[in-house]
PDB file of C-alpha atoms in Angstrom:
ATOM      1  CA  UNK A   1     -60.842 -40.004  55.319  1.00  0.00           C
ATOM      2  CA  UNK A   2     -58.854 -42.816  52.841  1.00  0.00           C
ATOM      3  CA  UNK A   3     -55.319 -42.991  53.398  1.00  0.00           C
ATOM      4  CA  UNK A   4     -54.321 -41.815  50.143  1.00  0.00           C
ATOM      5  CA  UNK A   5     -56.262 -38.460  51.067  1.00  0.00           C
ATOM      6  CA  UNK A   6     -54.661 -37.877  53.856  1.00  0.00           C
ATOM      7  CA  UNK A   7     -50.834 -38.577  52.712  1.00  0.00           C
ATOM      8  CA  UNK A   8     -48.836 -35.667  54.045  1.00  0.00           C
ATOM      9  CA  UNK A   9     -51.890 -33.985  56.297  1.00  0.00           C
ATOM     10  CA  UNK A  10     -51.583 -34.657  60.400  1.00  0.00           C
ATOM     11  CA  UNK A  11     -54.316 -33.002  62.514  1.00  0.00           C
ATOM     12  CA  UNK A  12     -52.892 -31.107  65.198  1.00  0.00           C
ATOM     13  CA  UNK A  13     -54.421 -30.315  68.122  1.00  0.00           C
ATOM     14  CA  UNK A  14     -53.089 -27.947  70.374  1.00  0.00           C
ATOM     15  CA  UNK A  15     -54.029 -25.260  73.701  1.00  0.00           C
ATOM     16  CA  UNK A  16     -54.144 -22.278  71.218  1.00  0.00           C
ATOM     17  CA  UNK A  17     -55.943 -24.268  68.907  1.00  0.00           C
ATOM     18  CA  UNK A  18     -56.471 -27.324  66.328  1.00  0.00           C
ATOM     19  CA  UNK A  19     -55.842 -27.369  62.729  1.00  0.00           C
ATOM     20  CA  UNK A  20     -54.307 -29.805  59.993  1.00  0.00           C
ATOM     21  CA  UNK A  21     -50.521 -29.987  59.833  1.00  0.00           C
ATOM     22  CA  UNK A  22     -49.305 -30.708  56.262  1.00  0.00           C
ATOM     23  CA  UNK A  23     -45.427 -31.938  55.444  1.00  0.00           C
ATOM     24  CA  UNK A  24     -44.320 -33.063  52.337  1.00  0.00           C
ATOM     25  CA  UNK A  25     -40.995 -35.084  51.975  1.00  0.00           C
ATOM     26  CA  UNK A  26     -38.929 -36.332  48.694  1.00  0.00           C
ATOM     27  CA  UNK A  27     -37.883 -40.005  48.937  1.00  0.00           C
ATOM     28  CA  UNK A  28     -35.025 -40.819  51.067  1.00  0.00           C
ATOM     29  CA  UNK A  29     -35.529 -37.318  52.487  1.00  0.00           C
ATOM     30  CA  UNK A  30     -36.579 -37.581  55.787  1.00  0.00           C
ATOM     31  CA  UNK A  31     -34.538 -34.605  57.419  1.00  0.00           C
ATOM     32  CA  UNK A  32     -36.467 -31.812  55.971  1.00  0.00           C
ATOM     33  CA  UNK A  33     -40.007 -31.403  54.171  1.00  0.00           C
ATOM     34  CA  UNK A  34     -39.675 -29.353  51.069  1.00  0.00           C
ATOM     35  CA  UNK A  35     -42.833 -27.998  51.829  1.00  0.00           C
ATOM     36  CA  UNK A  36     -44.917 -27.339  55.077  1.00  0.00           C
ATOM     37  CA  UNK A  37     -47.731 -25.551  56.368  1.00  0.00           C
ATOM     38  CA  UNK A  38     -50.509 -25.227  59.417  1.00  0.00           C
ATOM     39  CA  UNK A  39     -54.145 -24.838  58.325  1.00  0.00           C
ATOM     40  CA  UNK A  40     -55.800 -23.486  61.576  1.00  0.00           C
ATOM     41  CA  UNK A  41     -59.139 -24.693  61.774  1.00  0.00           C
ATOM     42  CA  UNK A  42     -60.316 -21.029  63.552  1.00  0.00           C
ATOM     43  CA  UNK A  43     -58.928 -19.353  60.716  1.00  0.00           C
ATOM     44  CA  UNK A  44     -60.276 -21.521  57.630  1.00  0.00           C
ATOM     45  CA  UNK A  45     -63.813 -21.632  58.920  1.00  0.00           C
ATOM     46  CA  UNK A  46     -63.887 -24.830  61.203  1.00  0.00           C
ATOM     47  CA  UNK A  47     -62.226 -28.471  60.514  1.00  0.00           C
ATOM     48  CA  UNK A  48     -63.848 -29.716  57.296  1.00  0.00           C
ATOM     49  CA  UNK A  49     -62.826 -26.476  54.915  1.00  0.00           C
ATOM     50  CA  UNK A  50     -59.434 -26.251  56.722  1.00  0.00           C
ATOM     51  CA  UNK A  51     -58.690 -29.290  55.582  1.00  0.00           C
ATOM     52  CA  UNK A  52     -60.006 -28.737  52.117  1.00  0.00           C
ATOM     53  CA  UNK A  53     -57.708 -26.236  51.859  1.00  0.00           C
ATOM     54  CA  UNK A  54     -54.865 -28.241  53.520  1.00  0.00           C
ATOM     55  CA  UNK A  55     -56.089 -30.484  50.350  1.00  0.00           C
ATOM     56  CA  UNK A  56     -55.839 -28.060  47.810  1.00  0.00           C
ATOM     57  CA  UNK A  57     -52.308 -27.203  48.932  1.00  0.00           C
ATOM     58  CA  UNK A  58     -51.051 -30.265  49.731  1.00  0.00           C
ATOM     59  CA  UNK A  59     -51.671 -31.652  45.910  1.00  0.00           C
ATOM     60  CA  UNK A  60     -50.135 -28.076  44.446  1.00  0.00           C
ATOM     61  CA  UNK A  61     -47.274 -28.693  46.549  1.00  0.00           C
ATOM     62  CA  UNK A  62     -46.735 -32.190  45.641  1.00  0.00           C
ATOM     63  CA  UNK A  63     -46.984 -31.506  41.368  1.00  0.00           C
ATOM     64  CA  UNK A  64     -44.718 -28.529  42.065  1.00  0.00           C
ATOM     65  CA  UNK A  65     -42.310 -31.105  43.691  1.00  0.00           C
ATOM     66  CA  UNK A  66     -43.195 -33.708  42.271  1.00  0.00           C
ATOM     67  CA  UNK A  67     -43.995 -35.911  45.602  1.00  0.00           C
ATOM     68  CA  UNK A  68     -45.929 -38.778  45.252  1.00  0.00           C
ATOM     69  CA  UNK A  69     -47.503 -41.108  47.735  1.00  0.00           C
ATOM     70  CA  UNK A  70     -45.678 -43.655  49.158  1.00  0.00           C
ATOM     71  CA  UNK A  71     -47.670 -47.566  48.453  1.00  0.00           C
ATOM     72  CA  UNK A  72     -47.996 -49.798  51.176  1.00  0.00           C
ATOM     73  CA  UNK A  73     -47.620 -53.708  50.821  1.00  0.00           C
ATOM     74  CA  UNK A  74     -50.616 -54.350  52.873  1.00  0.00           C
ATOM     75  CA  UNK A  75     -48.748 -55.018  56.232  1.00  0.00           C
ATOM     76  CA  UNK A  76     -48.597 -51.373  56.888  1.00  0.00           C
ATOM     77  CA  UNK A  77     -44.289 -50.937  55.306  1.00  0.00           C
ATOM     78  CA  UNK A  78     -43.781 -49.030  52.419  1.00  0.00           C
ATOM     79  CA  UNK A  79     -43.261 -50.962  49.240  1.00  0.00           C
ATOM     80  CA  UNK A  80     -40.083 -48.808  48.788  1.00  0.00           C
ATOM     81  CA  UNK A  81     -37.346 -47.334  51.058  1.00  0.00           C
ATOM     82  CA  UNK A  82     -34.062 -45.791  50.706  1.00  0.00           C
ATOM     83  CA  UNK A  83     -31.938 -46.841  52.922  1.00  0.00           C
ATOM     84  CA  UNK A  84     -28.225 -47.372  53.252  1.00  0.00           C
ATOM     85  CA  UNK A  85     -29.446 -50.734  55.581  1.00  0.00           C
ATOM     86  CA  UNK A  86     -32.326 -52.122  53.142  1.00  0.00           C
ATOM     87  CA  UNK A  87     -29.838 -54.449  51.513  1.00  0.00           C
ATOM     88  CA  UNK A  88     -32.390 -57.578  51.756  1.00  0.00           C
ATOM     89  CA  UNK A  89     -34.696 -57.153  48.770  1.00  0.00           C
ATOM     90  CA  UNK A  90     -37.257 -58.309  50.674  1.00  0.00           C
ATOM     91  CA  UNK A  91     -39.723 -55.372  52.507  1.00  0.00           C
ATOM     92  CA  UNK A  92     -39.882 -56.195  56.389  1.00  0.00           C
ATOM     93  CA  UNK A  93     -36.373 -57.311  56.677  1.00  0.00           C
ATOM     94  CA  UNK A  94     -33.517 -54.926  57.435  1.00  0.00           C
ATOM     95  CA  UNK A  95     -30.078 -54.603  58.451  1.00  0.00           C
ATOM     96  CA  UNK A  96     -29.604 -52.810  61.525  1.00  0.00           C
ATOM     97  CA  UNK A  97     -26.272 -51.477  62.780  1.00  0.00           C
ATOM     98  CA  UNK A  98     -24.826 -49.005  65.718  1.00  0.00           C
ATOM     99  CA  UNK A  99     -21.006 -47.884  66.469  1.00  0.00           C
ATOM    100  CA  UNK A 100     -19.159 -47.540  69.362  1.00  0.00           C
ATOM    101  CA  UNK A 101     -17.680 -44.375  69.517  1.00  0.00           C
ATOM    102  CA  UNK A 102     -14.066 -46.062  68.405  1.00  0.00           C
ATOM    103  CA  UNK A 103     -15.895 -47.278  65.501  1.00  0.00           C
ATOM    104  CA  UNK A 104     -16.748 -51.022  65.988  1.00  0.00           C
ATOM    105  CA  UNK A 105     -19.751 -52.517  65.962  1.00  0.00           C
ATOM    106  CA  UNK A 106     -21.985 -52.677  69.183  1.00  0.00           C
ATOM    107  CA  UNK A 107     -24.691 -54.044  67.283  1.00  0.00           C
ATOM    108  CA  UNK A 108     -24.350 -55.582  63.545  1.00  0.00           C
ATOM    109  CA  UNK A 109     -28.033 -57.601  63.064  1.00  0.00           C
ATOM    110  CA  UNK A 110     -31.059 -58.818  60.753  1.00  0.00           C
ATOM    111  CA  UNK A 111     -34.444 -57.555  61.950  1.00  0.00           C
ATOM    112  CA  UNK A 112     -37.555 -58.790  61.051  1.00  0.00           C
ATOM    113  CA  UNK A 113     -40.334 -56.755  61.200  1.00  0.00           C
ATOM    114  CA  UNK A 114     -43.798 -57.589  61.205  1.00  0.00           C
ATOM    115  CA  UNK A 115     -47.722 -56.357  62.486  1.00  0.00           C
ATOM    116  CA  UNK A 116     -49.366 -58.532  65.280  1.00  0.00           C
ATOM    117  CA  UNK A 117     -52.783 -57.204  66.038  1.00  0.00           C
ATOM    118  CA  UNK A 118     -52.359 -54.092  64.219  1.00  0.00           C
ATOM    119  CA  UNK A 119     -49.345 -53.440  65.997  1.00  0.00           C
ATOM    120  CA  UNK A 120     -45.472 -53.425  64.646  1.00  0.00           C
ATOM    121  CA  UNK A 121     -43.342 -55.989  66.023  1.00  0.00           C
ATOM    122  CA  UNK A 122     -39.653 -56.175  65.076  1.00  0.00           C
ATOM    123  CA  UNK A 123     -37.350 -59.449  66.207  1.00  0.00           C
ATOM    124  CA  UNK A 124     -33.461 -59.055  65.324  1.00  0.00           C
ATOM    125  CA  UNK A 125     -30.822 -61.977  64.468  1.00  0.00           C
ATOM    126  CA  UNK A 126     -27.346 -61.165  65.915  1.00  0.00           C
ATOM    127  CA  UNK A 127     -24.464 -61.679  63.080  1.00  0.00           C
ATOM    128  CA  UNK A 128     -21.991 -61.483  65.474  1.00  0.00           C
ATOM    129  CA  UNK A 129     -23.420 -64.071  67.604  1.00  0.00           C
ATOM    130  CA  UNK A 130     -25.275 -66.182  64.463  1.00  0.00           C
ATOM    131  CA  UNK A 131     -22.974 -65.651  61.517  1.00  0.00           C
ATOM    132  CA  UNK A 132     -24.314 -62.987  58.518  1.00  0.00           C
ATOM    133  CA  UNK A 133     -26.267 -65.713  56.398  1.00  0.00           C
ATOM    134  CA  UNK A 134     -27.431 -67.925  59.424  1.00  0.00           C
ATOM    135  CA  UNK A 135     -29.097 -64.202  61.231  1.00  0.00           C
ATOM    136  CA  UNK A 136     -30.660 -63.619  57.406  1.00  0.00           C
ATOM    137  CA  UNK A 137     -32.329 -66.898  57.562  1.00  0.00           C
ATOM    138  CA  UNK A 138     -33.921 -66.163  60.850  1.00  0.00           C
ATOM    139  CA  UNK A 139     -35.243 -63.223  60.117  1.00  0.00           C
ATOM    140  CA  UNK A 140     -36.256 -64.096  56.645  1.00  0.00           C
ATOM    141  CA  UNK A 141     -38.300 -66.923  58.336  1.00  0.00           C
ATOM    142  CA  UNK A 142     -39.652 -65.212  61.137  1.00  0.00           C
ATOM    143  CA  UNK A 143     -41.019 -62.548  58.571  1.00  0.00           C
ATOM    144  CA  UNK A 144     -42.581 -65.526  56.505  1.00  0.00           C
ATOM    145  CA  UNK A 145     -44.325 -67.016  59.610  1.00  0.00           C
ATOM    146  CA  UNK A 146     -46.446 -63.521  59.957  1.00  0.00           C
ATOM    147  CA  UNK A 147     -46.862 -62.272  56.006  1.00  0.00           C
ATOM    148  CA  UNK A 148     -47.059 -65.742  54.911  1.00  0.00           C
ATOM    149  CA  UNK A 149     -44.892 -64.978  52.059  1.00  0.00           C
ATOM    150  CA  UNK A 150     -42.519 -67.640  50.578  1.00  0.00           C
ATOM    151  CA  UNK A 151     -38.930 -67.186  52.315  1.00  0.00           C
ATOM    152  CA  UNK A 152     -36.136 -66.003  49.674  1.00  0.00           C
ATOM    153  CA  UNK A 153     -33.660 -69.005  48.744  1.00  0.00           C
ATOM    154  CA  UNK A 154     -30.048 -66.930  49.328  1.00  0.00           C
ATOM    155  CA  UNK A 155     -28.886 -64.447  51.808  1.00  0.00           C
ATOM    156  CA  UNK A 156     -28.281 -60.643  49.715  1.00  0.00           C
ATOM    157  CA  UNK A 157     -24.558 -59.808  48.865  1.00  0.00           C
ATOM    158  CA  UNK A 158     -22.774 -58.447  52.253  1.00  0.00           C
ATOM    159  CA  UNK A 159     -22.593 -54.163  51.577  1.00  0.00           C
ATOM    160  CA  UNK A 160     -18.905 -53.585  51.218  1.00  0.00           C
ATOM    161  CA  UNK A 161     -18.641 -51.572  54.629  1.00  0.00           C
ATOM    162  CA  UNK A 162     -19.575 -54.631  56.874  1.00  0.00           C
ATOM    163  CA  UNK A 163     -16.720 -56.012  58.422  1.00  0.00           C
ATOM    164  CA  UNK A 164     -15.870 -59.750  57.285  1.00  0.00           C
TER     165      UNK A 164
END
């Protein structure tokens, strides 16, 4: 089956039985599907029609919601996310932050992200240790060493709710 058939269907196999698992999201939503639903394969006649008719449902669902398939660069990461942390403009390179419970930072950092041997790999860049810029450059260069893709010549703009 080619990845863009199978956006959205998951088989599912299970004690009382397998089937295809369909879940539909909107962009950014990644909480909730706006649509969802369990073909048994018992039911539908065995595994190829059950997930014909996952098929069938799946594209109704996604012109009645208007859901579209996510592209891939190539490395396996979506060409677009939306993300309070994708401030880099660059796909494979995010900021990555956690809170204390008092509010500060435990960890403020650039991670690069990247497949080794058809595996995901992520390295992060401390900007409490390296400086915001300095941790950018590191990650933007340790994501150009594995998609050999030319490194960006500035940092992005700090977000506004980053401490300076």
């Amino acid at each position: 089956m080619e990845t863009k058939e199978k956006f959205g269907i998951t088989r599912s196999k299970q004690k009382s039985g397998n089937g295809w698992l369909v879940r539909l999201y909107l962009p950014g939503e990644n909480k909730r599907p706006v649509a969802q639903r369990y073909f048994a394969d018992k039911k539908h006649g065995g595994t190829d029609k059950a997930l014909e008719v996952a098929k069938v449902w799946r594209d109704e669902k996604m012109r009645e919601h208007t859901v579209a398939p996510r592209k891939r660069d190539g490395s396996g990461y979506f060409l677009k996310y939306n993300r309070r942390n994708a401030v880099s403009g660059r796909i494979g390179i995010n900021l990555v932050s956690y809170k204390n419970p008092d509010g500060s930072f435990r960890n403020l950092s650039w991670q690069a992200r990247f497949m080794v041997d058809g595996k995901q790999k992520n390295k992060s860049y401390s900007i409490l240790k390296y400086g915001y810029e300095t941790a950018w450059r590191m990650a933007a260069m340790e994501r150009s060493r594995h998609d050999g893709q030319p490194m960006p010549e500035s940092a992005p703009d700090m977000p506004d709710w980053m401490p300076k």
